[in-house]
mmCIF file of C-alpha atoms and ligand atoms in Angstrom:
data_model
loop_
_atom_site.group_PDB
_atom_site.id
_atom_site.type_symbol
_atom_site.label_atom_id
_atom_site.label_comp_id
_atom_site.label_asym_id
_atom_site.label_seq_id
_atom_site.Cartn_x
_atom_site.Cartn_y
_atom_site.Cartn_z
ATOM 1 C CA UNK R 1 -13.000 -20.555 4.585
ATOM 2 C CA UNK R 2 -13.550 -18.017 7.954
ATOM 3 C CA UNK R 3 -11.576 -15.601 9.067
ATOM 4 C CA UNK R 4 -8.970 -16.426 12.495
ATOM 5 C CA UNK R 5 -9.555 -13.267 14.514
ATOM 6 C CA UNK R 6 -6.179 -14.861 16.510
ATOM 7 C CA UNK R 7 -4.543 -13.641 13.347
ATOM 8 C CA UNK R 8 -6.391 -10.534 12.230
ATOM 9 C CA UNK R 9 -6.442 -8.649 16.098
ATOM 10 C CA UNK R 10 -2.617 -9.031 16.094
ATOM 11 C CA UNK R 11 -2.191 -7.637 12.989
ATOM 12 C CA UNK R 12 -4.821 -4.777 13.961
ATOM 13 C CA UNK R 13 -3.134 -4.082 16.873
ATOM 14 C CA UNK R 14 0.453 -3.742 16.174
ATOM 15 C CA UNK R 15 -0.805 -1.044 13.470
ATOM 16 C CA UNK R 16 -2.937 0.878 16.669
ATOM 17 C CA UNK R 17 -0.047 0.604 19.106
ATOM 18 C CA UNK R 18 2.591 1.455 16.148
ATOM 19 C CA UNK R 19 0.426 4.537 15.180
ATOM 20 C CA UNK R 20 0.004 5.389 19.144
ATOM 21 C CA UNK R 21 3.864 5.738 18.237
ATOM 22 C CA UNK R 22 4.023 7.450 15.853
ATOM 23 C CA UNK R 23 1.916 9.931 17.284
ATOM 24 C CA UNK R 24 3.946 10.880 20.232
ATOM 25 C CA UNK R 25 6.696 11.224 17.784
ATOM 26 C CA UNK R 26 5.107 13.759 15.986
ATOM 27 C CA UNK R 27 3.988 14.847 19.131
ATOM 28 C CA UNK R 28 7.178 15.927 20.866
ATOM 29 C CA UNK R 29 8.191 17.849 17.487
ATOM 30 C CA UNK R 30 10.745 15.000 16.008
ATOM 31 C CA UNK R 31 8.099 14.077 13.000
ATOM 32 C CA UNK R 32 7.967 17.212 10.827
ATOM 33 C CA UNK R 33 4.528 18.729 8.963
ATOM 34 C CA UNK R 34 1.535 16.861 8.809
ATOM 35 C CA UNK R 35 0.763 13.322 9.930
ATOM 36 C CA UNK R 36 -1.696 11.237 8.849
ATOM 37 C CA UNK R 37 -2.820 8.360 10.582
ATOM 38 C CA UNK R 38 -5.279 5.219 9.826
ATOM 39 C CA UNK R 39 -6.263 4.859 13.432
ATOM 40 C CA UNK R 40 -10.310 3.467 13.064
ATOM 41 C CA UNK R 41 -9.367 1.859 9.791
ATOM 42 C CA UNK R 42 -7.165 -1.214 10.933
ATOM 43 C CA UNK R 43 -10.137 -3.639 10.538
ATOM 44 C CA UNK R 44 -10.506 -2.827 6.979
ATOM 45 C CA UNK R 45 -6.664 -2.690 6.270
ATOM 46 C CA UNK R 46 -6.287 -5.758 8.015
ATOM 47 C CA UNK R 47 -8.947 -7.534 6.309
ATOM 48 C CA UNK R 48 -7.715 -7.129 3.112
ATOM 49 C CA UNK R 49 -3.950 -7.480 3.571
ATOM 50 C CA UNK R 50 -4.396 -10.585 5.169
ATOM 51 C CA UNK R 51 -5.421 -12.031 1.659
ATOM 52 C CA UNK R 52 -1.742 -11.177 -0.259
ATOM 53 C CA UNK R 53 0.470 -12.771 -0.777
ATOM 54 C CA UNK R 54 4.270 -12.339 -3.286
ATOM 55 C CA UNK R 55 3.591 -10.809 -6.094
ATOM 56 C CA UNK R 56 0.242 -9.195 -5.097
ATOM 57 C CA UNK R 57 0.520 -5.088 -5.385
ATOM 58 C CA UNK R 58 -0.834 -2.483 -3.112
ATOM 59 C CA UNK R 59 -0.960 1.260 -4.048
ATOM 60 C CA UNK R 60 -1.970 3.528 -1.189
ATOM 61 C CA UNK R 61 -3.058 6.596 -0.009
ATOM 62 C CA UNK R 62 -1.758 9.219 2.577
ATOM 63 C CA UNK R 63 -2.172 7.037 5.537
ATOM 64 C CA UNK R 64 -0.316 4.479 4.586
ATOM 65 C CA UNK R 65 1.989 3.299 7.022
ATOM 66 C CA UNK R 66 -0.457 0.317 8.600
ATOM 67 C CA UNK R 67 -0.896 -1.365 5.111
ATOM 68 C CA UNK R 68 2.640 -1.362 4.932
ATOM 69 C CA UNK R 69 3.315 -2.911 8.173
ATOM 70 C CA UNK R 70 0.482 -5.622 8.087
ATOM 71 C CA UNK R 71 2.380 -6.516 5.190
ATOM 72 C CA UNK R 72 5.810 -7.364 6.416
ATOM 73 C CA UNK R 73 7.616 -4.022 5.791
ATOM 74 C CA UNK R 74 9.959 -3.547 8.449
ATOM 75 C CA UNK R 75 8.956 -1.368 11.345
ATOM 76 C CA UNK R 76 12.231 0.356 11.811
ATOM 77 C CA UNK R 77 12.872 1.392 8.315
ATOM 78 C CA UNK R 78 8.786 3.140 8.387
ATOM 79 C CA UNK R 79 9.915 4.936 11.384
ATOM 80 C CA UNK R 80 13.247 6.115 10.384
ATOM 81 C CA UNK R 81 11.292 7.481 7.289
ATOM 82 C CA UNK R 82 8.769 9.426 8.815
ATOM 83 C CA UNK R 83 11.543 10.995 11.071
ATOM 84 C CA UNK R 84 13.339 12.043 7.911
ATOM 85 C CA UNK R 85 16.303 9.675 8.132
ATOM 86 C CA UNK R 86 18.491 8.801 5.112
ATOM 87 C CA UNK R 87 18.453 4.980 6.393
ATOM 88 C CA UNK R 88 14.740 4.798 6.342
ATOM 89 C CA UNK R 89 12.475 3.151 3.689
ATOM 90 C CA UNK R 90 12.668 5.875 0.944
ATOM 91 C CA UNK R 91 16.112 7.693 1.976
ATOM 92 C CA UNK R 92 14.148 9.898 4.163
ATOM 93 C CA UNK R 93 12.924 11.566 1.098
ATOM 94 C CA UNK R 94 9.420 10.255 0.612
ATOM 95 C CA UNK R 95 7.902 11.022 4.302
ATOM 96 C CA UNK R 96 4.329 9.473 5.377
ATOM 97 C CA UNK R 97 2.206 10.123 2.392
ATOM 98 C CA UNK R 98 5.132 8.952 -0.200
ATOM 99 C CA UNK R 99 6.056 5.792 1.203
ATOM 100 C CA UNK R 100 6.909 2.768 -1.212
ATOM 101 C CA UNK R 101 8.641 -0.652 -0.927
ATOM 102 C CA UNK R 102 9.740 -2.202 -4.090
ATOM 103 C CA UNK R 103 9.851 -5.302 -1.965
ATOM 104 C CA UNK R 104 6.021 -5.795 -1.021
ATOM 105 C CA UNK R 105 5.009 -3.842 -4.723
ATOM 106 C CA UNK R 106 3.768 -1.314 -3.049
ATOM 107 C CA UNK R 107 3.571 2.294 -3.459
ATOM 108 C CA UNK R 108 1.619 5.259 -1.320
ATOM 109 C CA UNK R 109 0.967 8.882 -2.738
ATOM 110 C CA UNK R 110 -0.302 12.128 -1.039
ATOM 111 C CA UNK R 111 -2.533 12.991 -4.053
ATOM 112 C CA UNK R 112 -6.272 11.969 -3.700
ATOM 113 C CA UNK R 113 -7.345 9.393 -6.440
ATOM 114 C CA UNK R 114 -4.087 8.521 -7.366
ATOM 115 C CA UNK R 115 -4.312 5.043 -6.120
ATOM 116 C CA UNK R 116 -6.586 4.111 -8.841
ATOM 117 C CA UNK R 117 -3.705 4.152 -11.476
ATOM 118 C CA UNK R 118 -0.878 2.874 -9.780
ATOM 119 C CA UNK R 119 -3.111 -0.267 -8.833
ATOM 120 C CA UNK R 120 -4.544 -0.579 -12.619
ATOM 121 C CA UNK R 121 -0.924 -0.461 -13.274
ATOM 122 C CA UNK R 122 0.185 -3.134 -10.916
ATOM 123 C CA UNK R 123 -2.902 -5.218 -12.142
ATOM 124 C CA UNK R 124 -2.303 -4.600 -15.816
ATOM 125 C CA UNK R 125 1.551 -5.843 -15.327
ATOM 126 C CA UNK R 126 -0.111 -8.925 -12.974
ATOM 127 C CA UNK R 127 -1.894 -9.948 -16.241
ATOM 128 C CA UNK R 128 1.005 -10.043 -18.118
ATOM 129 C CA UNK R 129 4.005 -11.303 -16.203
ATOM 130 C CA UNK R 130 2.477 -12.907 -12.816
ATOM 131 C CA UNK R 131 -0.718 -14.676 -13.825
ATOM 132 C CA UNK R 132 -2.907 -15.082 -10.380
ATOM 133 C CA UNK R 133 -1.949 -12.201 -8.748
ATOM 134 C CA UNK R 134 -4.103 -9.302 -7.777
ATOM 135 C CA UNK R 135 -3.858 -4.948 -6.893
ATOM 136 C CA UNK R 136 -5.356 -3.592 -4.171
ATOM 137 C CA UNK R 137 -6.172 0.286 -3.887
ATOM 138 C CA UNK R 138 -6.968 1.980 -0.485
ATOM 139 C CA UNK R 139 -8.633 5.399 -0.723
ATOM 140 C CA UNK R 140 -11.100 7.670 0.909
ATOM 141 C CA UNK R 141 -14.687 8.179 -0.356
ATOM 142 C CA UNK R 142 -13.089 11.825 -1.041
ATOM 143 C CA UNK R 143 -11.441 10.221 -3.759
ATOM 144 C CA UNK R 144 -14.375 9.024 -5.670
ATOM 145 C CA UNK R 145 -14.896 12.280 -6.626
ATOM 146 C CA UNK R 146 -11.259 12.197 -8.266
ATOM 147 C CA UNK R 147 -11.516 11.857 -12.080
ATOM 148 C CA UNK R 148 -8.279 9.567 -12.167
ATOM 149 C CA UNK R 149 -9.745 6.787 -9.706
ATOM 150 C CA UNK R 150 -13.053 7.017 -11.997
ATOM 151 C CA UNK R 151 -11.090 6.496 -15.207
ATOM 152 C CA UNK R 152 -8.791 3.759 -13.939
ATOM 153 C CA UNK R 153 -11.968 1.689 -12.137
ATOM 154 C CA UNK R 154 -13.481 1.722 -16.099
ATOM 155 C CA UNK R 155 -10.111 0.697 -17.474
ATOM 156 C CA UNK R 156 -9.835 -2.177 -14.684
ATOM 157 C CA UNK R 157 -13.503 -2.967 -15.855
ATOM 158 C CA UNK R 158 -12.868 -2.958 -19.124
ATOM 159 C CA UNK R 159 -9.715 -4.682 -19.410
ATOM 160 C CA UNK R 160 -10.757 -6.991 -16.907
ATOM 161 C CA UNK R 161 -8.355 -6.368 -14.256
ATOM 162 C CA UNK R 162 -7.433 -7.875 -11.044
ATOM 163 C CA UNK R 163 -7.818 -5.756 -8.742
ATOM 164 C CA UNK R 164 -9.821 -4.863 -5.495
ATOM 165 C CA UNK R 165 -10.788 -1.360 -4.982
ATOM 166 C CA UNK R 166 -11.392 -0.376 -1.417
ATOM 167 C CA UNK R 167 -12.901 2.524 -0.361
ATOM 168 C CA UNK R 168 -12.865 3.559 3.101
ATOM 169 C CA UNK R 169 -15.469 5.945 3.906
ATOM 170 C CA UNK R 170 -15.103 8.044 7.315
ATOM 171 C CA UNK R 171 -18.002 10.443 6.266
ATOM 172 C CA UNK R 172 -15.421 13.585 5.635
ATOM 173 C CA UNK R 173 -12.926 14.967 3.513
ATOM 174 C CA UNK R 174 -11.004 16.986 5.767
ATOM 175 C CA UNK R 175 -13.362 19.436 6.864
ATOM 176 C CA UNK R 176 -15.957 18.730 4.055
ATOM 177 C CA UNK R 177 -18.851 16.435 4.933
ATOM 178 C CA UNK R 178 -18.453 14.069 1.992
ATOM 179 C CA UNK R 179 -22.360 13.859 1.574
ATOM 180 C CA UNK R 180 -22.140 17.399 0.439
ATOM 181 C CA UNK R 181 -19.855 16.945 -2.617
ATOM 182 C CA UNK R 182 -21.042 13.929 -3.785
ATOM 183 C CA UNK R 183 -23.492 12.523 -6.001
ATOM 184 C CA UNK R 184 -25.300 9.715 -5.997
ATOM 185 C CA UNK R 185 -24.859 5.956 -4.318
ATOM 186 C CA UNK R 186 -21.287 4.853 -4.857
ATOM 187 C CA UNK R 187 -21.710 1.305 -4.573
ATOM 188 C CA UNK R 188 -24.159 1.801 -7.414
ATOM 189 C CA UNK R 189 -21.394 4.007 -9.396
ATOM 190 C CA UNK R 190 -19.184 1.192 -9.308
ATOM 191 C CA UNK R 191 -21.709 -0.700 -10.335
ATOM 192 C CA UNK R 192 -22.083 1.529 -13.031
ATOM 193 C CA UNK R 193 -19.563 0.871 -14.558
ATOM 194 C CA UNK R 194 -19.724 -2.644 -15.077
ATOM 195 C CA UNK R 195 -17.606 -3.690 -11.133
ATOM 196 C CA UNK R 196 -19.650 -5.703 -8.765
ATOM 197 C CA UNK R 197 -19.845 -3.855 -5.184
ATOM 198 C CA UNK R 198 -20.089 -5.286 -1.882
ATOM 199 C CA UNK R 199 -20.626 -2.573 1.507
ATOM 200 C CA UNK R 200 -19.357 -4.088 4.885
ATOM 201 C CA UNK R 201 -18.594 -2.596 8.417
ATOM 202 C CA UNK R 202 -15.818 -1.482 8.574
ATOM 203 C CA UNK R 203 -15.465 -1.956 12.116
ATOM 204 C CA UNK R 204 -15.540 -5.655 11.634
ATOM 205 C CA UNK R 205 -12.560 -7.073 10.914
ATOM 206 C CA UNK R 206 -14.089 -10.583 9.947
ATOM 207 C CA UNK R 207 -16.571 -9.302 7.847
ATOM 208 C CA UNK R 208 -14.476 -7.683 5.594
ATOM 209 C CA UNK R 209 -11.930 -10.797 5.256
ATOM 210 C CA UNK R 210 -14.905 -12.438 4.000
ATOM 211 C CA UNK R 211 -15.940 -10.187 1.880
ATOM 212 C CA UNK R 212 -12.147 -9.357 0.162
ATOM 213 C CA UNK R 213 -11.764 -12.983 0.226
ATOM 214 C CA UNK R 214 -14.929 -13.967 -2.540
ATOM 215 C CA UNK R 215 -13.826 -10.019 -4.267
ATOM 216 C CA UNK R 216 -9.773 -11.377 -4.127
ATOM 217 C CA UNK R 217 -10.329 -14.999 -5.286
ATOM 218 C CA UNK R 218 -12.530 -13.994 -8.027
ATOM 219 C CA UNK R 219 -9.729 -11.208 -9.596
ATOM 220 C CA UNK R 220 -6.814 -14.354 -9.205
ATOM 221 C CA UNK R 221 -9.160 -16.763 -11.002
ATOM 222 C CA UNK R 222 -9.490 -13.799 -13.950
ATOM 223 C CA UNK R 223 -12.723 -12.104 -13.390
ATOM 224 C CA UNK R 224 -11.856 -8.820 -13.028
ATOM 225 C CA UNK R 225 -12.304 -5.911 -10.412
ATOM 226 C CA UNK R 226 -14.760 -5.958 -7.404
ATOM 227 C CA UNK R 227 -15.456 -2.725 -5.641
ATOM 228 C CA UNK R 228 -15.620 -3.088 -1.695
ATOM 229 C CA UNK R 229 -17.195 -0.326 0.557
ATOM 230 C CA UNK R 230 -16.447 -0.085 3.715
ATOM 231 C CA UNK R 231 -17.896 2.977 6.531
ATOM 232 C CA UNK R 232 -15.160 3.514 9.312
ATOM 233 C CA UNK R 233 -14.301 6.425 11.394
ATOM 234 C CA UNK R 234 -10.557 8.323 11.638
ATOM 235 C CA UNK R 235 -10.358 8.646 15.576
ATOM 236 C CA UNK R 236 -7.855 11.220 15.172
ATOM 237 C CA UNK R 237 -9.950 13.156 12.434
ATOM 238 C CA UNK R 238 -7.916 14.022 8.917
ATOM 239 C CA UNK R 239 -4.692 15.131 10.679
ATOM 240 C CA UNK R 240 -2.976 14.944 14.203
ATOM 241 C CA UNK R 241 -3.983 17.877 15.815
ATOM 242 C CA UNK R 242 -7.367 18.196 13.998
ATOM 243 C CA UNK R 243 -9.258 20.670 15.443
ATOM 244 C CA UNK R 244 -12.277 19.316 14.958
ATOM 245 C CA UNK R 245 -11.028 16.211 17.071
ATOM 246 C CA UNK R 246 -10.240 18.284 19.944
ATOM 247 C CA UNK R 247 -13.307 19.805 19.974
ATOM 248 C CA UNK R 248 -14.897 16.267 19.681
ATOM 249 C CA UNK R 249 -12.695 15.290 22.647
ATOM 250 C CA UNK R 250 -13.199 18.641 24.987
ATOM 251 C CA UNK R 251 -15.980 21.132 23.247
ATOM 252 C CA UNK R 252 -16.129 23.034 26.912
ATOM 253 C CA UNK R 253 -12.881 23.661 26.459
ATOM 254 C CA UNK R 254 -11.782 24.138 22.264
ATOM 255 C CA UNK R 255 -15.607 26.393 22.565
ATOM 256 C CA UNK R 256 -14.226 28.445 25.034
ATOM 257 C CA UNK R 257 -11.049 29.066 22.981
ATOM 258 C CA UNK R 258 -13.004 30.169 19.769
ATOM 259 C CA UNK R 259 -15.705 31.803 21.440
ATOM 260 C CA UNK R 260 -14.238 35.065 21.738
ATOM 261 C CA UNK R 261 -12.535 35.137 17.942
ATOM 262 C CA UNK R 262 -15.651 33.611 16.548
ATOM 263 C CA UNK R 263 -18.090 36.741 18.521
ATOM 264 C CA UNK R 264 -15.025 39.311 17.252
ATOM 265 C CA UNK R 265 -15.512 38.422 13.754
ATOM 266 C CA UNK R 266 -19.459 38.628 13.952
ATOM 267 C CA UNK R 267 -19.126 42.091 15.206
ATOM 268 C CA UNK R 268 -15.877 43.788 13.442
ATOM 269 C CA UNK R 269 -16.735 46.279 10.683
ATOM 270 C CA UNK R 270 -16.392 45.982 7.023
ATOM 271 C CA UNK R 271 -16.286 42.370 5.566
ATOM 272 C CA UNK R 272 -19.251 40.824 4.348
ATOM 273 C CA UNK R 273 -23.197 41.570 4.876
ATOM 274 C CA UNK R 274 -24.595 40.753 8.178
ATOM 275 C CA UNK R 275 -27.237 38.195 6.429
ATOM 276 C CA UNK R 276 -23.876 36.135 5.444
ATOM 277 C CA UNK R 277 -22.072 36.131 8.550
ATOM 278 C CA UNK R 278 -24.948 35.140 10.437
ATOM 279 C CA UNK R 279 -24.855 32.104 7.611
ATOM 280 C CA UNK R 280 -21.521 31.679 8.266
ATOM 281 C CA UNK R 281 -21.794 31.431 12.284
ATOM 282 C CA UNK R 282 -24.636 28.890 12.132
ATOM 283 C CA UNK R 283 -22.794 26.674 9.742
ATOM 284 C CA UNK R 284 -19.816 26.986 12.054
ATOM 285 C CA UNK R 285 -22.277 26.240 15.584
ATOM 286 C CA UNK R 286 -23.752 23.731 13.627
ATOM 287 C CA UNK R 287 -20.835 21.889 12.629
ATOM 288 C CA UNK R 288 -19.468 22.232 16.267
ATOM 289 C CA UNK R 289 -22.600 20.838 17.817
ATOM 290 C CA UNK R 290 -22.914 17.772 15.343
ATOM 291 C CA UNK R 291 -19.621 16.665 17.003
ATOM 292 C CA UNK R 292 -21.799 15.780 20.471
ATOM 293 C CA UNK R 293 -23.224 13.129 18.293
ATOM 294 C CA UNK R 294 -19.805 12.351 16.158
ATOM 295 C CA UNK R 295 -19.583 8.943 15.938
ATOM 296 C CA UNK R 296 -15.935 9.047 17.006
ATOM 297 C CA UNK R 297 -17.179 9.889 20.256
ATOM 298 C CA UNK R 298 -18.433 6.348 20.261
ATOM 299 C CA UNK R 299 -15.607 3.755 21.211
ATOM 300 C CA UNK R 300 -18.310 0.805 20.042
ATOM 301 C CA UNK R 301 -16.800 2.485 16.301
ATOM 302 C CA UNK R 302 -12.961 1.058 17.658
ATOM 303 C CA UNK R 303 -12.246 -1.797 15.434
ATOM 304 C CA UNK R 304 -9.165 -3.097 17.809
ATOM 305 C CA UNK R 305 -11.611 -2.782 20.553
ATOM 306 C CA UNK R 306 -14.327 -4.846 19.144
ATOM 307 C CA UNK R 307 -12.296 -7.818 18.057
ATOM 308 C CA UNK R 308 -10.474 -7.640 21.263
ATOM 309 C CA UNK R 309 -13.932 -8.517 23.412
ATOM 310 C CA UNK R 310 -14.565 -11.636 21.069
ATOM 311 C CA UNK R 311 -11.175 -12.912 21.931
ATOM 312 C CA UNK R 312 -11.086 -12.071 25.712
ATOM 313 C CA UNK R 313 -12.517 -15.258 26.812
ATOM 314 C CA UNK R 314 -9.036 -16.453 26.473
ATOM 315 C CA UNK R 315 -7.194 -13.659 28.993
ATOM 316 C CA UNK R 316 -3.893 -15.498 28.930
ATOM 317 C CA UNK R 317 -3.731 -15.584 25.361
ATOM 318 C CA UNK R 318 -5.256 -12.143 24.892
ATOM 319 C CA UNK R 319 -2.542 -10.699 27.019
ATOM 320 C CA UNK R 320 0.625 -12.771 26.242
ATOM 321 C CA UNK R 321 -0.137 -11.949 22.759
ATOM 322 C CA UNK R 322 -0.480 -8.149 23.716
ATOM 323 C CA UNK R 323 2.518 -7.758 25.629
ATOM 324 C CA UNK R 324 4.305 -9.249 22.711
ATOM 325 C CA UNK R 325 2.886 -6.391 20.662
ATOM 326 C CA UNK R 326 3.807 -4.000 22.653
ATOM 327 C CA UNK R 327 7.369 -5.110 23.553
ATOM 328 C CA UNK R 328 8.216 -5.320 19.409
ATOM 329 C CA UNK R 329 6.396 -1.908 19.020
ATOM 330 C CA UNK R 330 9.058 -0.554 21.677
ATOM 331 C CA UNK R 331 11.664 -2.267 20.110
ATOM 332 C CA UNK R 332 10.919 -1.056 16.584
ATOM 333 C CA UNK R 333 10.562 2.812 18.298
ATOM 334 C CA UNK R 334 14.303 2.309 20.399
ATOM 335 C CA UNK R 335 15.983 1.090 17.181
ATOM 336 C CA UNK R 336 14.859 3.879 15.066
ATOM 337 C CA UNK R 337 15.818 6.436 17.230
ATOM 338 C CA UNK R 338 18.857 4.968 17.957
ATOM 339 C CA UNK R 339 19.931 5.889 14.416
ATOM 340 C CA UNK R 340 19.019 9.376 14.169
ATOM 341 C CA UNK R 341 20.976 12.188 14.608
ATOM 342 C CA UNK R 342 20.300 14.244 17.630
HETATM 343 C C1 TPP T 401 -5.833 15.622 -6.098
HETATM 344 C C2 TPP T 401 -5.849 16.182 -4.709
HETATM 345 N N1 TPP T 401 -6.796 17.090 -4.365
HETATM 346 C C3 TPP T 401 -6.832 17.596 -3.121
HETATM 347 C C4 TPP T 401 -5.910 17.198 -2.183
HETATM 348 C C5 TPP T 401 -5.950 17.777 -0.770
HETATM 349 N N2 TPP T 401 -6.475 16.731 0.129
HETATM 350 C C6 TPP T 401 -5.638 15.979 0.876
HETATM 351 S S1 TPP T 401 -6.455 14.835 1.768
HETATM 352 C C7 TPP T 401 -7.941 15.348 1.195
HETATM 353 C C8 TPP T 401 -9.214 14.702 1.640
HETATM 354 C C9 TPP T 401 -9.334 13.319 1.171
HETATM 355 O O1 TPP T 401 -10.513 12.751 1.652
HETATM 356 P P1 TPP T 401 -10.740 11.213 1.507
HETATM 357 O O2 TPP T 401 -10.338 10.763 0.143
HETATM 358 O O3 TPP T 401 -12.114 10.920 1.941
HETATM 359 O O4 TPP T 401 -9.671 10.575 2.496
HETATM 360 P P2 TPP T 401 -9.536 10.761 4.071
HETATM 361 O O5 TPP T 401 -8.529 11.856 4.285
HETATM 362 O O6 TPP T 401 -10.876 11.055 4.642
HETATM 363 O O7 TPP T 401 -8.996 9.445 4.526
HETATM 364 C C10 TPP T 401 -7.794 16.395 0.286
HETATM 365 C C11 TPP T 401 -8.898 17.052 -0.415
HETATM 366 C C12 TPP T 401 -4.920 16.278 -2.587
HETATM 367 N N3 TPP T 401 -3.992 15.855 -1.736
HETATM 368 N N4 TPP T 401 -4.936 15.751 -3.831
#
């Protein structure tokens, strides 16, 4: 079987243009605390989801929302939910990171690893009552450094579970460059405990439908976990607002606006030994001037844009299918709004 990209860009897009959304939401103040978006990840979202099918569980991590729309969860009720609403998917009591549909078997959590469990759980209740079907888990590579996703990955292993274990690596855990805090290969960690790995760009869409495709059809047929690794990049950084984003977009600018504080605490008395803040500053330049070379600089990293250009030989199709999007994305955004209290 190979992938239809006339059925993977859709779904890739409706989760950019719904996240471009949700953004301006949160944005103009209506979304309260944090958001967390997938926006660079669609390809590997969409890739996967594409596979399941009734029955099939997902658990999730804090930037959740596009799994849950690739999969058929209403738009309106997501929305509503983020802005707090009592009529949205959890009561307006779960927000982004704690989003779950009983419908689609899937559950998201704000806590980092915690995906491993809930989909060992999913798969170990697949065994038993719904032969055939499969759990997926989305997490960061920050989470493979979580002693709960490492325990559950050996269980699935060892109980020869169904289920596909995706990891999503954007290089950073917030503000920590994962290469820093962690050890080893961790396709060969996986392997290490007894799951077969397979790395694929994660910026290619058909690539990883192929590769969750052998990983899926192999945990339906009953043998057990795969392990899929995919690199990626989080155009928006870990949070809207990221500071390290807007210094990616405009460092003139954000450098001019920490220049002054950054100089003030170099030079203020008491505090620590010169030899340490001197440490201090060049980690700080240095982590500023790695963002010329950030790879979210780099729009060749977009996902949506990439399997847009293979399609755009057909410009008709391309852009009926586009203003579609767009027009149910607007829709989706009126409707939810509609409902909430002003
Ligand atoms: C158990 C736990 N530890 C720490 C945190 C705080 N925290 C929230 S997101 C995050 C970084 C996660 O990095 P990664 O898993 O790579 O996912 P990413 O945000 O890059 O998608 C951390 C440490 C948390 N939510 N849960």
């Amino acid at each position: 079987m190979s992938p239809d990209l006339w059925l993977l860009y859709p779904l890739m897009l409706k989760s950019r243009l719904y996240e471009e959304a949700i953004a301006r939401l949160w944005h103009d103040g209506l979304i309260s605390g944090e958001m967390h978006l997938g926006t660079g990840e669609e390809a590997v979202i969409a890739g996967v989801v594409a596979h399941l099918r009734e029955g099939d569980g997902m658990a999730l991590d804090h930037r959740g929302s596009a799994a849950l729309l690739m999969r058929g969860v209403d738009p309106v009720l997501i929305l509503r939910e983020l802005l707090g609403h009592s009529g949205g998917l959890c009561g307006g009591m779960g927000g982004h990171m704690h989003l779950f549909s009983k419908e689609y078997l899937a559950a998201s959590s704000g806590i980092v690893g915690a995906e491993g469990p809930i989909a060992v759980g999913f798969a170990l209740s697949a065994q038993y009552l719904r032969p055939g079907a499969i759990a997926v888990a989305f997490f960061g590579e920050g989470a493979m450094n979580q002693g709960m996703l490492m325990e559950s990955m050996n269980l699935a292993s060892a109980w020869n579970l169904p289920v596909l274990f995706v990891c999503k690596d954007d290089g950073w855990a917030i503000t920590t460059r994962s290469e820093k805090v962690t050890g080893g290969d961790l396709n060969e960690r996986a392997r290490g405990l007894g799951i077969p790995a397979a790395e694929v760009d994660g910026c290619d869409v058909s690539a990883v439908w192929q590769a969750s495709h052998s990983a899926i059809e192999r945990a339906r047929s009953g043998h057990g976990p795969t392990f899929l690794y995919a690199r990626c990049v989080h155009f928006e950084g870990h949070f809207l607002g990221f500071q390290m984003i807007r210094i990616v977009r405009d460092p003139l600018k954000e450098m001019s606006d920490i220049a002054v504080p950054l100089a003030q605490s170099f030079v203020c008395p008491g505090g620590a030994a010169l030899r340490e803040r001197l440490a201090g500053l060049k980690t700080i330049l240095a982590d500023v001037f790695s963002t010329l070379r950030d790879p979210r600089r780099d729009s060749a990293n977009d996902p949506v844009r990439c399997a847009r250009s293979i399609l755009q030989s057909d410009t008709a199709r391309l852009q009926a299918l586009e203003d579609q999007l767009e027009k149910e994305t607007n829709s989706a955004l009126a409707a939810a709004l509609a409902e909430v209290p002003s």
